[in-house]
mmCIF file with all atom_site columns, C-alpha atoms in Angstrom:
data_model
loop_
_atom_site.group_PDB
_atom_site.id
_atom_site.type_symbol
_atom_site.label_atom_id
_atom_site.label_alt_id
_atom_site.label_comp_id
_atom_site.label_asym_id
_atom_site.label_entity_id
_atom_site.label_seq_id
_atom_site.pdbx_PDB_ins_code
_atom_site.Cartn_x
_atom_site.Cartn_y
_atom_site.Cartn_z
_atom_site.occupancy
_atom_site.B_iso_or_equiv
_atom_site.pdbx_formal_charge
_atom_site.auth_seq_id
_atom_site.auth_comp_id
_atom_site.auth_asym_id
_atom_site.auth_atom_id
_atom_site.pdbx_PDB_model_num
ATOM 1  C CA . UNK A 1 1  ? -0.100  -0.110  -0.043 1.00 0.00 ? 1  UNK A CA 1
ATOM 2  C CA . UNK A 1 2  ? 1.549   3.271   -0.837 1.00 0.00 ? 2  UNK A CA 1
ATOM 3  C CA . UNK A 1 3  ? 1.449   6.657   1.003  1.00 0.00 ? 3  UNK A CA 1
ATOM 4  C CA . UNK A 1 4  ? -1.879  7.436   -0.557 1.00 0.00 ? 4  UNK A CA 1
ATOM 5  C CA . UNK A 1 5  ? -3.535  4.247   0.502  1.00 0.00 ? 5  UNK A CA 1
ATOM 6  C CA . UNK A 1 6  ? -3.676  2.585   -2.975 1.00 0.00 ? 6  UNK A CA 1
ATOM 7  C CA . UNK A 1 7  ? -2.631  -0.887  -3.444 1.00 0.00 ? 7  UNK A CA 1
ATOM 8  C CA . UNK A 1 8  ? -0.065  -1.551  -6.078 1.00 0.00 ? 8  UNK A CA 1
ATOM 9  C CA . UNK A 1 9  ? 0.288   -5.252  -6.524 1.00 0.00 ? 9  UNK A CA 1
ATOM 10 C CA . UNK A 1 10 ? 4.036   -6.284  -7.583 1.00 0.00 ? 10 UNK A CA 1
ATOM 11 C CA . UNK A 1 11 ? 3.094   -9.853  -8.404 1.00 0.00 ? 11 UNK A CA 1
ATOM 12 C CA . UNK A 1 12 ? -0.596  -10.917 -9.464 1.00 0.00 ? 12 UNK A CA 1
ATOM 13 C CA . UNK A 1 13 ? -2.320  -13.227 -6.888 1.00 0.00 ? 13 UNK A CA 1
ATOM 14 C CA . UNK A 1 14 ? 0.485   -12.837 -4.699 1.00 0.00 ? 14 UNK A CA 1
ATOM 15 C CA . UNK A 1 15 ? -0.050  -9.595  -2.941 1.00 0.00 ? 15 UNK A CA 1
ATOM 16 C CA . UNK A 1 16 ? -1.960  -10.145 0.573  1.00 0.00 ? 16 UNK A CA 1
ATOM 17 C CA . UNK A 1 17 ? -3.566  -7.158  2.533  1.00 0.00 ? 17 UNK A CA 1
ATOM 18 C CA . UNK A 1 18 ? -3.518  -8.125  6.276  1.00 0.00 ? 18 UNK A CA 1
ATOM 19 C CA . UNK A 1 19 ? -6.053  -6.463  8.737  1.00 0.00 ? 19 UNK A CA 1
ATOM 20 C CA . UNK A 1 20 ? -6.356  -7.189  12.312 1.00 0.00 ? 20 UNK A CA 1
ATOM 21 C CA . UNK A 1 21 ? -9.958  -7.086  13.903 1.00 0.00 ? 21 UNK A CA 1
ATOM 22 C CA . UNK A 1 22 ? -10.409 -5.465  16.990 1.00 0.00 ? 22 UNK A CA 1
ATOM 23 C CA . UNK A 1 23 ? -14.044 -5.588  18.336 1.00 0.00 ? 23 UNK A CA 1
ATOM 24 C CA . UNK A 1 24 ? -16.171 -4.932  15.377 1.00 0.00 ? 24 UNK A CA 1
ATOM 25 C CA . UNK A 1 25 ? -13.653 -2.990  13.327 1.00 0.00 ? 25 UNK A CA 1
ATOM 26 C CA . UNK A 1 26 ? -10.918 -4.078  11.163 1.00 0.00 ? 26 UNK A CA 1
ATOM 27 C CA . UNK A 1 27 ? -7.546  -2.262  10.853 1.00 0.00 ? 27 UNK A CA 1
ATOM 28 C CA . UNK A 1 28 ? -4.829  -2.311  8.422  1.00 0.00 ? 28 UNK A CA 1
ATOM 29 C CA . UNK A 1 29 ? -2.027  -4.045  9.726  1.00 0.00 ? 29 UNK A CA 1
ATOM 30 C CA . UNK A 1 30 ? 0.464   -4.899  6.933  1.00 0.00 ? 30 UNK A CA 1
ATOM 31 C CA . UNK A 1 31 ? 1.086   -6.400  3.396  1.00 0.00 ? 31 UNK A CA 1
ATOM 32 C CA . UNK A 1 32 ? 2.599   -9.419  2.450  1.00 0.00 ? 32 UNK A CA 1
ATOM 33 C CA . UNK A 1 33 ? 4.120   -10.545 -1.033 1.00 0.00 ? 33 UNK A CA 1
ATOM 34 C CA . UNK A 1 34 ? 4.121   -14.219 -1.170 1.00 0.00 ? 34 UNK A CA 1
ATOM 35 C CA . UNK A 1 35 ? 4.663   -15.901 -4.533 1.00 0.00 ? 35 UNK A CA 1
ATOM 36 C CA . UNK A 1 36 ? 6.048   -19.207 -3.283 1.00 0.00 ? 36 UNK A CA 1
ATOM 37 C CA . UNK A 1 37 ? 3.181   -20.328 -1.178 1.00 0.00 ? 37 UNK A CA 1
ATOM 38 C CA . UNK A 1 38 ? -0.481  -19.802 -0.393 1.00 0.00 ? 38 UNK A CA 1
ATOM 39 C CA . UNK A 1 39 ? -2.535  -18.881 2.626  1.00 0.00 ? 39 UNK A CA 1
ATOM 40 C CA . UNK A 1 40 ? -2.636  -21.813 5.116  1.00 0.00 ? 40 UNK A CA 1
ATOM 41 C CA . UNK A 1 41 ? 0.890   -23.077 4.200  1.00 0.00 ? 41 UNK A CA 1
ATOM 42 C CA . UNK A 1 42 ? 3.700   -23.213 6.993  1.00 0.00 ? 42 UNK A CA 1
ATOM 43 C CA . UNK A 1 43 ? 5.753   -20.817 5.029  1.00 0.00 ? 43 UNK A CA 1
ATOM 44 C CA . UNK A 1 44 ? 2.668   -18.324 4.690  1.00 0.00 ? 44 UNK A CA 1
ATOM 45 C CA . UNK A 1 45 ? 1.791   -18.765 8.389  1.00 0.00 ? 45 UNK A CA 1
ATOM 46 C CA . UNK A 1 46 ? 5.178   -18.233 9.422  1.00 0.00 ? 46 UNK A CA 1
ATOM 47 C CA . UNK A 1 47 ? 5.869   -15.044 7.389  1.00 0.00 ? 47 UNK A CA 1
ATOM 48 C CA . UNK A 1 48 ? 2.558   -13.675 8.598  1.00 0.00 ? 48 UNK A CA 1
ATOM 49 C CA . UNK A 1 49 ? 3.362   -14.359 12.257 1.00 0.00 ? 49 UNK A CA 1
ATOM 50 C CA . UNK A 1 50 ? 6.629   -12.638 11.755 1.00 0.00 ? 50 UNK A CA 1
ATOM 51 C CA . UNK A 1 51 ? 5.167   -9.590  9.846  1.00 0.00 ? 51 UNK A CA 1
ATOM 52 C CA . UNK A 1 52 ? 2.326   -9.059  12.755 1.00 0.00 ? 52 UNK A CA 1
ATOM 53 C CA . UNK A 1 53 ? 5.312   -9.018  15.430 1.00 0.00 ? 53 UNK A CA 1
ATOM 54 C CA . UNK A 1 54 ? 6.621   -5.922  14.010 1.00 0.00 ? 54 UNK A CA 1
#
């Protein structure tokens, strides 16, 4: 996501916007670019955990 809030995917079907739910609201947390795995894979889950720790 750029400074103006636009999403500019670098790789088609590989850019994931990650949101965190707090109560009934969603807040943007980070963006993941994963071109070698898919949601649910161990690599994706590990990368997601690392990104959310930052």
